[in-house]
């Protein structure tokens, strides 16, 4: 019986995370048929918080949570307000307004958004690779948002497009500030959700109300909480911890949007537009081009 190597385990954890993330766009759309975006944030965040507490309990690390709470409550409050509270409110609103295929494709530009935001926030010098990648990626967004009618600029849903793009700014900003976070990742995430839950409860209570969610809605929210927000994050952290090369694991993420489109068509029943394939190819191509153009100067300098 063969035993997985350290790198083999990293690939396994990485693939588990990518496969889980491939299902969440479908889960969002199904859940939003039964819940409002604010209700989905509340119930999914609750599920995720419980899962993270369970993980910490099984690891015998629950006492660390109270210590981290006393030391980092201000940071946890701020980051929790961004993610999960505001980020998922905006993201779920985008999915509520747009077809899943469009919302998920646009959401993949967050990595490029983070690079562009780092220029003013972290005083980084813009590189040619970033400019080229931005032009290619956002051309892809334009193709998807107009369903191929880029010259007419006829957007399928302007409000949904704005929400989708704002979600990338929130997610990118969260990770930029999270880079300076000295909290242990799982502990930090659990604290974020702990602080976000009262916000989500009050927002939901004053807005859409708690409602009487159906079993399908609650199961969908639980699935989102576990596989979008909770256990999948832990699996990805394990992959990054075990891998010999971050790039090997990071490249797995390119599988996710393609698998997601298959599920969106098969389960949600959306007809995948040709413009979605073209736009997604441009987005993924722009991200890949950015990585390649960044490596070329480094390789030349090492030669």
Short mmCIF file of C-alpha atoms in Angstrom, two decimals, residues 19-244:
data_model
loop_
_atom_site.label_atom_id
_atom_site.label_comp_id
_atom_site.label_asym_id
_atom_site.label_seq_id
_atom_site.Cartn_x
_atom_site.Cartn_y
_atom_site.Cartn_z
CA UNK A 19 -13.43 20.72 -6.22
CA UNK A 20 -15.40 22.19 -3.31
CA UNK A 21 -15.05 25.74 -4.63
CA UNK A 22 -16.24 24.53 -8.03
CA UNK A 23 -19.61 23.69 -6.52
CA UNK A 24 -20.34 26.90 -4.64
CA UNK A 25 -21.64 29.01 -7.55
CA UNK A 26 -24.30 26.34 -8.07
CA UNK A 27 -25.00 26.26 -4.32
CA UNK A 28 -25.36 30.06 -4.26
CA UNK A 29 -28.01 30.07 -6.99
CA UNK A 30 -29.98 27.19 -5.46
CA UNK A 31 -29.88 28.78 -1.98
CA UNK A 32 -30.89 32.21 -3.30
CA UNK A 33 -34.10 30.71 -4.65
CA UNK A 34 -35.13 30.13 -1.03
CA UNK A 35 -33.25 32.83 0.90
CA UNK A 36 -32.47 36.52 0.45
CA UNK A 37 -28.78 37.49 0.25
CA UNK A 38 -28.81 38.78 3.86
CA UNK A 39 -30.46 35.59 5.14
CA UNK A 40 -27.94 33.47 3.27
CA UNK A 41 -25.08 35.45 4.82
CA UNK A 42 -26.51 34.91 8.31
CA UNK A 43 -27.24 31.19 8.04
CA UNK A 44 -24.10 30.32 6.07
CA UNK A 45 -21.89 32.30 8.46
CA UNK A 46 -23.45 30.50 11.41
CA UNK A 47 -22.70 27.12 9.81
CA UNK A 48 -19.14 28.17 9.04
CA UNK A 49 -18.52 29.46 12.58
CA UNK A 50 -19.75 26.18 14.06
CA UNK A 51 -17.52 24.19 11.69
CA UNK A 52 -14.46 26.26 12.60
CA UNK A 53 -15.20 25.83 16.31
CA UNK A 54 -15.46 22.07 15.73
CA UNK A 55 -12.10 22.04 13.93
CA UNK A 56 -10.44 23.94 16.78
CA UNK A 57 -12.06 21.60 19.33
CA UNK A 58 -10.77 18.50 17.52
CA UNK A 59 -7.31 20.09 17.40
CA UNK A 60 -7.52 20.86 21.16
CA UNK A 61 -6.94 24.53 20.37
CA UNK A 62 -10.21 26.07 21.53
CA UNK A 63 -8.55 27.83 24.53
CA UNK A 64 -6.37 29.72 22.03
CA UNK A 65 -9.52 31.42 20.74
CA UNK A 66 -10.18 33.31 23.99
CA UNK A 67 -6.54 34.41 24.20
CA UNK A 68 -6.61 35.66 20.59
CA UNK A 69 -9.96 37.38 21.26
CA UNK A 70 -8.47 39.48 24.05
CA UNK A 71 -5.38 40.35 22.03
CA UNK A 72 -6.93 40.96 18.62
CA UNK A 73 -10.57 41.91 19.09
CA UNK A 74 -10.25 45.24 17.25
CA UNK A 75 -8.63 43.63 14.20
CA UNK A 76 -11.12 40.77 14.29
CA UNK A 77 -14.01 43.24 14.39
CA UNK A 78 -12.69 45.18 11.38
CA UNK A 79 -11.76 42.17 9.26
CA UNK A 80 -14.98 40.35 10.22
CA UNK A 81 -16.98 43.36 9.04
CA UNK A 82 -15.31 43.04 5.64
CA UNK A 83 -15.25 39.24 5.43
CA UNK A 84 -17.67 37.58 5.82
CA UNK A 85 -20.24 40.32 6.47
CA UNK A 86 -20.02 42.98 3.72
CA UNK A 87 -18.18 40.84 1.15
CA UNK A 88 -20.76 38.08 1.10
CA UNK A 89 -23.69 40.52 1.19
CA UNK A 90 -22.31 42.08 -1.99
CA UNK A 91 -21.31 38.77 -3.60
CA UNK A 92 -24.68 37.12 -2.95
CA UNK A 93 -26.45 40.19 -4.32
CA UNK A 94 -24.38 39.84 -7.49
CA UNK A 95 -25.40 36.19 -7.79
CA UNK A 96 -29.01 37.16 -7.12
CA UNK A 97 -28.98 39.57 -10.07
CA UNK A 98 -26.70 37.79 -12.55
CA UNK A 99 -26.59 34.31 -14.04
CA UNK A 100 -24.17 32.19 -12.02
CA UNK A 101 -21.86 31.79 -15.03
CA UNK A 102 -21.37 35.57 -15.26
CA UNK A 103 -20.99 36.27 -11.53
CA UNK A 104 -18.46 33.49 -10.94
CA UNK A 105 -16.36 34.41 -13.98
CA UNK A 106 -16.14 38.08 -12.98
CA UNK A 107 -15.31 37.10 -9.40
CA UNK A 108 -12.13 35.40 -10.64
CA UNK A 109 -10.61 38.79 -11.43
CA UNK A 110 -10.08 39.42 -7.71
CA UNK A 111 -6.44 38.29 -7.91
CA UNK A 112 -5.73 40.95 -10.52
CA UNK A 113 -7.73 43.52 -8.52
CA UNK A 114 -5.51 42.75 -5.53
CA UNK A 115 -2.38 43.38 -7.62
CA UNK A 116 -3.74 46.72 -8.85
CA UNK A 117 -4.88 47.80 -5.38
CA UNK A 118 -1.45 47.00 -3.96
CA UNK A 119 0.05 49.73 -6.14
CA UNK A 120 -1.46 52.67 -4.19
CA UNK A 121 -2.03 50.88 -0.86
CA UNK A 122 1.37 49.21 -0.53
CA UNK A 123 3.28 51.75 -2.65
CA UNK A 124 4.25 49.08 -5.17
CA UNK A 125 5.55 50.05 -8.60
CA UNK A 126 3.21 49.03 -11.45
CA UNK A 127 4.73 46.45 -13.80
CA UNK A 128 4.13 45.92 -17.50
CA UNK A 129 2.75 42.46 -16.68
CA UNK A 130 0.06 44.00 -14.47
CA UNK A 131 -1.04 46.48 -17.13
CA UNK A 132 -1.20 43.83 -19.86
CA UNK A 133 -3.04 41.38 -17.61
CA UNK A 134 -5.53 44.09 -16.57
CA UNK A 135 -6.36 44.92 -20.18
CA UNK A 136 -6.86 41.26 -21.09
CA UNK A 137 -8.85 40.35 -17.94
CA UNK A 138 -11.18 43.32 -18.03
CA UNK A 139 -11.77 42.79 -21.74
CA UNK A 140 -12.98 39.35 -20.66
CA UNK A 141 -15.28 40.97 -18.06
CA UNK A 142 -16.65 43.26 -20.79
CA UNK A 143 -17.32 40.30 -23.08
CA UNK A 144 -19.17 38.45 -20.30
CA UNK A 145 -21.13 41.47 -19.04
CA UNK A 146 -22.32 42.44 -22.55
CA UNK A 147 -22.73 38.82 -23.68
CA UNK A 148 -20.44 39.55 -26.58
CA UNK A 149 -22.00 42.88 -27.61
CA UNK A 150 -18.97 44.91 -26.54
CA UNK A 151 -19.32 47.58 -29.25
CA UNK A 152 -22.93 48.28 -28.32
CA UNK A 153 -22.03 48.23 -24.59
CA UNK A 154 -25.36 46.59 -23.88
CA UNK A 155 -24.93 45.14 -20.39
CA UNK A 156 -27.07 42.18 -19.36
CA UNK A 157 -27.46 43.66 -15.85
CA UNK A 158 -25.57 46.82 -14.88
CA UNK A 159 -26.41 46.61 -11.18
CA UNK A 160 -25.30 42.99 -11.00
CA UNK A 161 -22.05 43.85 -12.79
CA UNK A 162 -21.32 46.63 -10.28
CA UNK A 163 -21.94 44.30 -7.34
CA UNK A 164 -19.71 41.62 -8.88
CA UNK A 165 -16.86 44.07 -9.45
CA UNK A 166 -17.23 45.60 -5.97
CA UNK A 167 -17.01 42.10 -4.50
CA UNK A 168 -13.57 41.67 -6.12
CA UNK A 169 -12.43 44.96 -4.54
CA UNK A 170 -13.64 43.87 -1.10
CA UNK A 171 -12.06 40.41 -1.36
CA UNK A 172 -8.77 41.80 -2.69
CA UNK A 173 -8.68 44.49 0.00
CA UNK A 174 -9.35 41.89 2.68
CA UNK A 175 -6.35 39.81 1.60
CA UNK A 176 -4.08 42.86 1.29
CA UNK A 177 -4.74 43.82 4.90
CA UNK A 178 -4.82 40.17 5.95
CA UNK A 179 -1.19 39.86 4.79
CA UNK A 180 -0.20 41.91 7.86
CA UNK A 181 -2.32 39.78 10.17
CA UNK A 182 -0.25 37.90 12.76
CA UNK A 183 -3.18 35.79 13.98
CA UNK A 184 -3.07 32.05 13.27
CA UNK A 185 -5.26 31.64 10.11
CA UNK A 186 -7.95 29.28 11.44
CA UNK A 187 -8.15 31.16 14.76
CA UNK A 188 -8.34 34.46 12.87
CA UNK A 189 -11.08 33.22 10.58
CA UNK A 190 -13.11 31.89 13.51
CA UNK A 191 -12.85 35.28 15.25
CA UNK A 192 -13.90 37.08 12.05
CA UNK A 193 -17.03 34.96 11.81
CA UNK A 194 -17.73 35.33 15.52
CA UNK A 195 -17.72 39.13 15.21
CA UNK A 196 -19.62 39.11 11.90
CA UNK A 197 -22.54 37.03 13.18
CA UNK A 198 -24.14 39.79 15.34
CA UNK A 199 -23.78 42.22 12.40
CA UNK A 200 -25.44 39.76 10.03
CA UNK A 201 -28.22 39.06 12.54
CA UNK A 202 -29.06 42.74 13.07
CA UNK A 203 -28.83 43.53 9.35
CA UNK A 204 -31.13 40.64 8.51
CA UNK A 205 -33.56 41.46 11.33
CA UNK A 206 -33.87 45.13 10.28
CA UNK A 207 -34.02 44.33 6.57
CA UNK A 208 -35.48 41.14 5.10
CA UNK A 209 -36.23 39.57 8.46
CA UNK A 210 -35.25 36.10 9.58
CA UNK A 211 -38.15 34.57 7.69
CA UNK A 212 -39.15 30.92 7.83
CA UNK A 213 -36.49 29.31 5.64
CA UNK A 214 -37.30 26.04 3.94
CA UNK A 215 -35.25 22.94 4.58
CA UNK A 216 -33.70 23.33 1.12
CA UNK A 217 -32.68 26.89 1.96
CA UNK A 218 -31.12 25.89 5.27
CA UNK A 219 -29.29 22.94 3.73
CA UNK A 220 -28.00 25.21 0.97
CA UNK A 221 -26.80 27.77 3.51
CA UNK A 222 -25.10 25.03 5.53
CA UNK A 223 -23.38 23.75 2.39
CA UNK A 224 -22.16 27.26 1.53
CA UNK A 225 -20.95 27.78 5.09
CA UNK A 226 -19.01 24.52 5.15
CA UNK A 227 -17.61 24.34 1.62
CA UNK A 228 -17.22 28.02 0.67
CA UNK A 229 -16.31 29.55 3.99
CA UNK A 230 -15.18 26.86 6.42
CA UNK A 231 -13.58 23.46 5.82
CA UNK A 232 -12.40 24.33 2.32
CA UNK A 233 -10.32 27.18 3.69
CA UNK A 234 -8.70 24.77 6.15
CA UNK A 235 -7.97 22.28 3.34
CA UNK A 236 -6.37 25.03 1.24
CA UNK A 237 -4.23 26.13 4.18
CA UNK A 238 -3.06 22.53 4.63
CA UNK A 239 -2.15 22.32 0.93
CA UNK A 240 -0.14 25.54 1.09
CA UNK A 241 1.59 24.35 4.26
CA UNK A 242 2.61 20.96 2.84
CA UNK A 243 3.60 21.93 -0.70
CA UNK A 244 7.19 22.26 -1.87
#
